[in-house]
Short mmCIF file of C-alpha atoms in Angstrom, two decimals:
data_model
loop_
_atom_site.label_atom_id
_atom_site.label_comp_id
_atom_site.label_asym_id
_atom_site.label_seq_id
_atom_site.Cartn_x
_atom_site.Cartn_y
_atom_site.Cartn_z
CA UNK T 28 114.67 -22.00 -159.21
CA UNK T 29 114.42 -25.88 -159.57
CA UNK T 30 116.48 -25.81 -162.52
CA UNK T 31 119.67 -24.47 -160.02
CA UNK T 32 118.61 -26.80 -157.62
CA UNK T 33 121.28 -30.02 -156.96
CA UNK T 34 118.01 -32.29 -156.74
CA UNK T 35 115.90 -30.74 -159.13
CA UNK T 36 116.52 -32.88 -162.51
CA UNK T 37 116.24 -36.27 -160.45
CA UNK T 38 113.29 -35.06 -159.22
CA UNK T 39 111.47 -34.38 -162.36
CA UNK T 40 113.18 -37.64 -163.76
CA UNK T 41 111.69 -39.76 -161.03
CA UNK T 42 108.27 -38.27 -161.67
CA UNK T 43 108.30 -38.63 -165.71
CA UNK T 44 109.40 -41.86 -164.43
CA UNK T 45 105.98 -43.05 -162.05
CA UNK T 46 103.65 -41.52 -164.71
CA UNK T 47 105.15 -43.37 -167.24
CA UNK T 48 105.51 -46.61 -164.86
CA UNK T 49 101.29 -45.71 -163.94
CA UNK T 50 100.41 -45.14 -167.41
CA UNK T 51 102.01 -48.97 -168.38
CA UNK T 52 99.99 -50.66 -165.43
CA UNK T 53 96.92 -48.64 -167.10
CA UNK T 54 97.00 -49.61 -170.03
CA UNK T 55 97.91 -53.35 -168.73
CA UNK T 56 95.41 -53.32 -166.71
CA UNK T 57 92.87 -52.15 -169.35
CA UNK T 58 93.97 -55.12 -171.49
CA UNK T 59 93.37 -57.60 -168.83
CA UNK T 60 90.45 -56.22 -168.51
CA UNK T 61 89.40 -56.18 -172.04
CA UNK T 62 90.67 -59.59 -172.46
CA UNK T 63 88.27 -60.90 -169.94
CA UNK T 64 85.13 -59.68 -171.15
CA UNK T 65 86.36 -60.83 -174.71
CA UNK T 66 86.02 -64.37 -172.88
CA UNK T 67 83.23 -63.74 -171.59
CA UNK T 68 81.19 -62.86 -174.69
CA UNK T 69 82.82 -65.52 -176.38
CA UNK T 70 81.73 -68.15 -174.19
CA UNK T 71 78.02 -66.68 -174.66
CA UNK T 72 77.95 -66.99 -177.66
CA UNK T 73 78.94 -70.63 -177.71
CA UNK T 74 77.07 -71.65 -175.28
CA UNK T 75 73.93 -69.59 -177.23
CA UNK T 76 75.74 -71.33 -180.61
CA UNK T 77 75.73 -74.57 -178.24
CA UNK T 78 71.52 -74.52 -177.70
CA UNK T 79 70.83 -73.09 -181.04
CA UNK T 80 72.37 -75.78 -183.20
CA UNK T 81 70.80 -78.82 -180.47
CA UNK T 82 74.46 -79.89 -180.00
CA UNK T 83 73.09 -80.71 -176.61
CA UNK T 84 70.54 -82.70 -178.31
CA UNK T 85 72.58 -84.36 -180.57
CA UNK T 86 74.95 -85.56 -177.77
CA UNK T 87 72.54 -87.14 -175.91
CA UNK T 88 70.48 -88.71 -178.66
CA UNK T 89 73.39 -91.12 -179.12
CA UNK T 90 71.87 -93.42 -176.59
CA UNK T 91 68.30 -94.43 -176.58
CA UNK T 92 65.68 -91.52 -174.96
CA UNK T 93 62.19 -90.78 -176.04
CA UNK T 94 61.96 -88.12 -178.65
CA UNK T 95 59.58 -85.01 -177.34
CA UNK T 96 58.31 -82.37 -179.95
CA UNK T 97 56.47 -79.61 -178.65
CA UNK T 98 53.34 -78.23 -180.49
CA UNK T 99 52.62 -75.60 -178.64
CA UNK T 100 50.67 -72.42 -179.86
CA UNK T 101 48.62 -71.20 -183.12
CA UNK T 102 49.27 -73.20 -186.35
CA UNK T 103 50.27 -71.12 -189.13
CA UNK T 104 53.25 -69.96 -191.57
CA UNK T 105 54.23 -67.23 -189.70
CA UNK T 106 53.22 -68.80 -186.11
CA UNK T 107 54.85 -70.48 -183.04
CA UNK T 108 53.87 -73.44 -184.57
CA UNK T 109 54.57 -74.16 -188.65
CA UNK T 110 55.02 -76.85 -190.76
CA UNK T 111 58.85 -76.05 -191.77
CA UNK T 112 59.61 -76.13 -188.32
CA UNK T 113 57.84 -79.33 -186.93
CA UNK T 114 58.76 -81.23 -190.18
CA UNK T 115 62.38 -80.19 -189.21
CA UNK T 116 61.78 -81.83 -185.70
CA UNK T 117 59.84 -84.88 -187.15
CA UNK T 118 62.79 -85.63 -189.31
CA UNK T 119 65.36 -85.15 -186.95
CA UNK T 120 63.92 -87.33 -184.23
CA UNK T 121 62.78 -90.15 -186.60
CA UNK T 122 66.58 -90.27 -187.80
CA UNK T 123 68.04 -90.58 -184.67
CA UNK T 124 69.47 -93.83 -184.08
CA UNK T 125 68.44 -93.82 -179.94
CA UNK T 126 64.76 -92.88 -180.68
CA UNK T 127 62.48 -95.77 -179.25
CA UNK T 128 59.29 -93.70 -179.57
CA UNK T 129 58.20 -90.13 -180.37
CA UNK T 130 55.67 -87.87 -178.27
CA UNK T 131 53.91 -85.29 -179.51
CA UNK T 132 53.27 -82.63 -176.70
CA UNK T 133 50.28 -80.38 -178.11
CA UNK T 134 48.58 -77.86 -176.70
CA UNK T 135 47.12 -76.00 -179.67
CA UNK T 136 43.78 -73.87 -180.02
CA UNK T 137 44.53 -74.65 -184.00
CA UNK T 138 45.13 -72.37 -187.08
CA UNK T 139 45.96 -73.09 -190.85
CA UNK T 140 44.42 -76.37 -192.56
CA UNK T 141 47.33 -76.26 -194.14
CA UNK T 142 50.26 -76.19 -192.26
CA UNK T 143 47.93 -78.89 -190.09
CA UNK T 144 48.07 -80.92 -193.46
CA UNK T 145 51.69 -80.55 -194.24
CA UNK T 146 52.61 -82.02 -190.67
CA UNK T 147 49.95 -84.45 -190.58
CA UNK T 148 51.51 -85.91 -193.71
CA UNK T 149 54.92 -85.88 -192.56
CA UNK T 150 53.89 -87.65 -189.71
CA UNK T 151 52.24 -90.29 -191.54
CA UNK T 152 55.29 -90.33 -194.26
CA UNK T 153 57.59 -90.94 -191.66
CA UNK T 154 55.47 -93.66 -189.77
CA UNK T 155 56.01 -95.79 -192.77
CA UNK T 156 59.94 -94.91 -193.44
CA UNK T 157 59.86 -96.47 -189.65
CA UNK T 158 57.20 -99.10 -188.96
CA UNK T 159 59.29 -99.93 -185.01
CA UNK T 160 59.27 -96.19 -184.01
CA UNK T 161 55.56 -95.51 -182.53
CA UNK T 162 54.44 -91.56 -182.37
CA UNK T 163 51.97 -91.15 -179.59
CA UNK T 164 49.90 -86.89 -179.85
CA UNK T 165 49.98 -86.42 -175.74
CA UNK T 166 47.26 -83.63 -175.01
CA UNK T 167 47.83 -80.33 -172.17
CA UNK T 168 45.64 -77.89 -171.74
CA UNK T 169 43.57 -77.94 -175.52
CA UNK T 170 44.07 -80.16 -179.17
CA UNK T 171 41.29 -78.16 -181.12
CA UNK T 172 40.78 -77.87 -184.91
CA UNK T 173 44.30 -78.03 -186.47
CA UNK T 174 45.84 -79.25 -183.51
CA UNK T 175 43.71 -82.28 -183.49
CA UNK T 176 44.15 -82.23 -187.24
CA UNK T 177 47.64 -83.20 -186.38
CA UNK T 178 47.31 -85.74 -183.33
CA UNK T 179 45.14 -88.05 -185.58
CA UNK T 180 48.07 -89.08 -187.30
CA UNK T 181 49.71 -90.18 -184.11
CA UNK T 182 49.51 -94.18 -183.11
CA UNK T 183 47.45 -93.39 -180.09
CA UNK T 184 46.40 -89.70 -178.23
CA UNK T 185 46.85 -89.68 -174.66
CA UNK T 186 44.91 -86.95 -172.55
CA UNK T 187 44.37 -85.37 -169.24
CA UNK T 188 40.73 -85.78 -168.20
CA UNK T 189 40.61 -81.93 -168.36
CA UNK T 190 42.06 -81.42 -171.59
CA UNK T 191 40.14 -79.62 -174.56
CA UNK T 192 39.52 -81.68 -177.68
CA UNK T 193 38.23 -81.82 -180.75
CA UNK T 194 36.47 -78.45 -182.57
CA UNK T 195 36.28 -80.24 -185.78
CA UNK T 196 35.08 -77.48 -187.87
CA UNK T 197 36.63 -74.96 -190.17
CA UNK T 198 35.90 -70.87 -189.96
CA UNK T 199 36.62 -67.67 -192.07
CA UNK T 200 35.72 -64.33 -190.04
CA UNK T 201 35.83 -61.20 -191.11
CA UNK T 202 33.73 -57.76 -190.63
CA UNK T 203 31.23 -55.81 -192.50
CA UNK T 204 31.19 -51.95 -191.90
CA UNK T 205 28.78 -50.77 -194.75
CA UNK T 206 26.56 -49.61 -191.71
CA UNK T 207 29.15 -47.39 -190.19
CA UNK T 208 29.75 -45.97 -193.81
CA UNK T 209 26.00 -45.12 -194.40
CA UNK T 210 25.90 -43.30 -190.95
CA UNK T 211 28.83 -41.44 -191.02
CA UNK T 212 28.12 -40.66 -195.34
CA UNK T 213 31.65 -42.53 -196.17
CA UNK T 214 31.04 -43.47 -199.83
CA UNK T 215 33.45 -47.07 -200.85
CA UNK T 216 34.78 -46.65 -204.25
CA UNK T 217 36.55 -50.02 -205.62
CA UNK T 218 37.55 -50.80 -209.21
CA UNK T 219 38.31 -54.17 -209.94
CA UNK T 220 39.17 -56.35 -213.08
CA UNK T 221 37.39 -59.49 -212.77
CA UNK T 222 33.87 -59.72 -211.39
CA UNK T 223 34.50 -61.64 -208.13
CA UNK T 224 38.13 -59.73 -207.60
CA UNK T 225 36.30 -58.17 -204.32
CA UNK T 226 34.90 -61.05 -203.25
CA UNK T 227 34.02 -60.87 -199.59
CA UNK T 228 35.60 -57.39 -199.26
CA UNK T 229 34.11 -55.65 -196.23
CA UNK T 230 33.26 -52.25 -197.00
CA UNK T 231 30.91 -53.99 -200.01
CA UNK T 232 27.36 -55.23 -199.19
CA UNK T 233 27.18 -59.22 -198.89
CA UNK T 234 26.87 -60.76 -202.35
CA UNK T 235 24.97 -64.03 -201.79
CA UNK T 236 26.67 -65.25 -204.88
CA UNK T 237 30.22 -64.83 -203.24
CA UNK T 238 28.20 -66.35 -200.11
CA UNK T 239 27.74 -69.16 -201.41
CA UNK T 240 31.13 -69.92 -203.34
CA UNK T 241 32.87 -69.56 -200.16
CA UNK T 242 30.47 -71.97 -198.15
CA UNK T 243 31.02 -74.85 -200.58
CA UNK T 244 34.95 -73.94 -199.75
CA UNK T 245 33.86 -74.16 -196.25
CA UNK T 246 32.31 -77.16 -196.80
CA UNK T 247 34.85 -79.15 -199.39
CA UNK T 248 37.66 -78.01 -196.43
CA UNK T 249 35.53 -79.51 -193.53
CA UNK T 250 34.93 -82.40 -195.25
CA UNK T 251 38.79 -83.20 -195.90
CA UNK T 252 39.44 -82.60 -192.04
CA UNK T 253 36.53 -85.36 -191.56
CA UNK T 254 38.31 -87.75 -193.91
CA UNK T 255 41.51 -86.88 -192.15
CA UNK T 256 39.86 -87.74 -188.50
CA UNK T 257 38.31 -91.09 -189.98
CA UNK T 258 41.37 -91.62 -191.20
CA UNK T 259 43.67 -91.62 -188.25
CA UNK T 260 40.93 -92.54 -185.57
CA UNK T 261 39.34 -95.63 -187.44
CA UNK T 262 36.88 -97.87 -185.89
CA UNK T 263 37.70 -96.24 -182.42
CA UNK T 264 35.46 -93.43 -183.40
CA UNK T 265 32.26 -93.62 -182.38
CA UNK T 266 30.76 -90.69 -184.62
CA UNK T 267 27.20 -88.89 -183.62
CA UNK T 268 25.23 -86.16 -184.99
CA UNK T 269 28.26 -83.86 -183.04
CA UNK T 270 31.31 -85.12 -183.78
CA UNK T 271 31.83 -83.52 -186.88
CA UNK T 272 30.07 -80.18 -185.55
CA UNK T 273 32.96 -78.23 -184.24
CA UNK T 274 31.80 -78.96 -180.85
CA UNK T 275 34.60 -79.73 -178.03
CA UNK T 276 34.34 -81.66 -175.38
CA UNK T 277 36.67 -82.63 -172.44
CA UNK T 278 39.88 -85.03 -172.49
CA UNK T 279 37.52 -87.74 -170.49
CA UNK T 280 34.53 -87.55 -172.89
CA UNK T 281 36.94 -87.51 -175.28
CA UNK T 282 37.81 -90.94 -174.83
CA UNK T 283 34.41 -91.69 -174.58
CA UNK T 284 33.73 -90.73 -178.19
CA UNK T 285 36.79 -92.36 -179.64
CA UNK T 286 38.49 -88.79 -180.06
CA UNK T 287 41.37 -89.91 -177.94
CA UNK T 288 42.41 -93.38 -176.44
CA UNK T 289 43.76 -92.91 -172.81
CA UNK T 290 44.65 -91.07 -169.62
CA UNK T 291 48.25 -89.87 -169.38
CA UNK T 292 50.78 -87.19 -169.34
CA UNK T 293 54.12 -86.91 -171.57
CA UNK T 294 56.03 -88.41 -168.36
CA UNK T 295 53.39 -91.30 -168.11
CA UNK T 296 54.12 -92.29 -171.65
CA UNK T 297 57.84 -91.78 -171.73
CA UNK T 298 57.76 -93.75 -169.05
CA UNK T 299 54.97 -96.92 -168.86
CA UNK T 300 54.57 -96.43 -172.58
CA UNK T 301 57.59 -96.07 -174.76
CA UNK T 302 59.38 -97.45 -171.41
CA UNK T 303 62.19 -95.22 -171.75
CA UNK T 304 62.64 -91.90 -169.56
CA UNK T 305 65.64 -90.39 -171.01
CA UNK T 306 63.69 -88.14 -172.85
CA UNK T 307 65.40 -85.75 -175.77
CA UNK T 308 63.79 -82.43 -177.03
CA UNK T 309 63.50 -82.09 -180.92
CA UNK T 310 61.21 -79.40 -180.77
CA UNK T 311 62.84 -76.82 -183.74
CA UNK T 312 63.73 -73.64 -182.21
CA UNK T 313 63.59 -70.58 -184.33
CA UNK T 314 65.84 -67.83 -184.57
CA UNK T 315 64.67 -64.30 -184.16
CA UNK T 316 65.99 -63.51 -187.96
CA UNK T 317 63.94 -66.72 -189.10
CA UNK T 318 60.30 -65.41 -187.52
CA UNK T 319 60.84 -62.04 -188.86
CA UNK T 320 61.57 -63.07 -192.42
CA UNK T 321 58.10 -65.43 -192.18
CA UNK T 322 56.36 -62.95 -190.16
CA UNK T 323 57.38 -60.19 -193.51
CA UNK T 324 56.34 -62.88 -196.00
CA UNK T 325 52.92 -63.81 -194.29
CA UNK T 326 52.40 -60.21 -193.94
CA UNK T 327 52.93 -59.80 -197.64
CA UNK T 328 50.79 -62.59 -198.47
CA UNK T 329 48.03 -61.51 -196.44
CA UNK T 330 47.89 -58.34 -198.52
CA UNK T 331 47.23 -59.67 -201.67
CA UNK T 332 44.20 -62.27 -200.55
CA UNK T 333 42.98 -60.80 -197.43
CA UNK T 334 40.77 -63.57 -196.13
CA UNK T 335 42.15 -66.82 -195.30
CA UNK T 336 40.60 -70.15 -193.57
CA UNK T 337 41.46 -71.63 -190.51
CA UNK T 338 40.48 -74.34 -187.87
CA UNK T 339 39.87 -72.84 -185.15
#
């Protein structure tokens, strides 16, 4: 009947014509929309791009600040703290033409002797490369074993009277379950090539031999951290029958003992020390891509030895 009807073809013209019309604002409307959350993920990303490549950093490190580098956490390869990293920062702050002094914020229970090493050498490499730029190891919460390792290279180590330091010792743990295997008649059956290839190995009875070869390990380790501590400390040290015992003591007996020098907190010495508050972060920030790949290679690693020594 519509197609007899006078009206009828402008009628279904004018309503191909508003769908069509409707559908253009649609999809208009869908590109606008599309657009703007385009610019929004773009500008996340460079602001996340901004952050993770210390643009922020770099900008401001063009006039003279204090250089902070936080070493915060267990020491170790695949850690929050490791030596790639915090040579990274040591490197980076040291070259910066505004840097008027470097702090070291640590608050570290301690980990791998030798990540402790690397760092404690870069900071000492670097102290030389730049005689006027003092490093000063400001203490939180705990410097312990490796972490202390590390502050002893710095010019002076400030404290809070609360503050954990010191735990000069070195450990390897581990667990024995040959009892648990006798009771529950689980028989260990291990082939090696080489007669000290299962040294330590925990479902073995204790071989005194292996005992002992890992004591003097113990032992030659320990004695490098003391040398280390001598070292960086100097006549300030006042050593006793403890220092060296992987005791720990408090930041105020601390200075007591010659372990650490003074009161203060990372804003003290920014400010009355280094006398200049503009402070600028170093501190390496790892990408999630980075940790995984150490975290896999540790993991590895750990595989194939096993057992591993730490300062803790």
């Amino acid at each position: 009947m519509s197609d007899n009807h006078p009206n009828g073809s402008n009628w279904e013209r004018d309503t191909l014509h508003q769908l069509a019309l409707a559908s253009v604002k649609e999809q208009r409307r869908a590109r606008q929309w599309g657009i703007f959350f385009k610019s929004i993920g773009f500008t996340y990303l460079f602001i996340i791009l901004f952050y993770a490549l210390g643009w922020n950093a770099s900008s401001s490190a063009s006039v003279e600040h204090t250089a902070l580098i936080d070493i915060s956490g267990v020491i170790g390869s695949d850690d929050a703290v490791n030596a790639d990293s915090v040579v990274s920062s040591l490197q980076s702050a040291f070259d910066s033409k505004g840097t008027k002094g470097i702090i070291l914020r640590i608050n570290s229970p301690g980990g791998s002797p030798v990540q402790a090493g690397i760092i404690n050498d870069e900071i000492k490499r670097q102290r030389k490369l730049h005689p006027n730029i003092p490093v000063y190891a400001v203490v939180e919460d705990i410097c312990a074993s490796g972490g202390y390792y590390i502050a002893v290279a710095a010019d002076r180590i400030y404290v809070d009277k609360a503050s954990i330091v010191g735990s000069i010792g070195v450990l390897m743990d581990g667990f024995g379950f040959t009892g648990i295997m006798d009771k529950v008649g689980v028989e260990r059956r291990l082939m090696t090539a080489g007669s000290n290839k299962a040294m330590l190995d925990p479902f073995s009875p204790v071989n005194p031999k292996h005992q002992e070869f890992a004591q003097q390990m113990l032992d030659q380790i320990h004695a490098q951290f003391i040398a280390v501590v001598r070292e960086g400390r100097g006549k300030r040290l006042k050593e006793t029958p403890e220092t060296f015992s992987g005791l720990f003591w408090s930041g105020q007996s601390s200075i007591e003992m010659g372990l650490a020098d003074a009161l203060g907190s990372s804003d003290y010495v920014a400010r009355e020390v280094i006398k200049q508050e503009n402070v600028v972060d170093f501190t390496a920030k790892e990408g999630l891509a980075d940790r995984f790949a150490k975290r896999l290679g540790a993991s590895v690693g750990a595989s194939f030895l096993g057992k591993k020594f730490s300062l803790e």
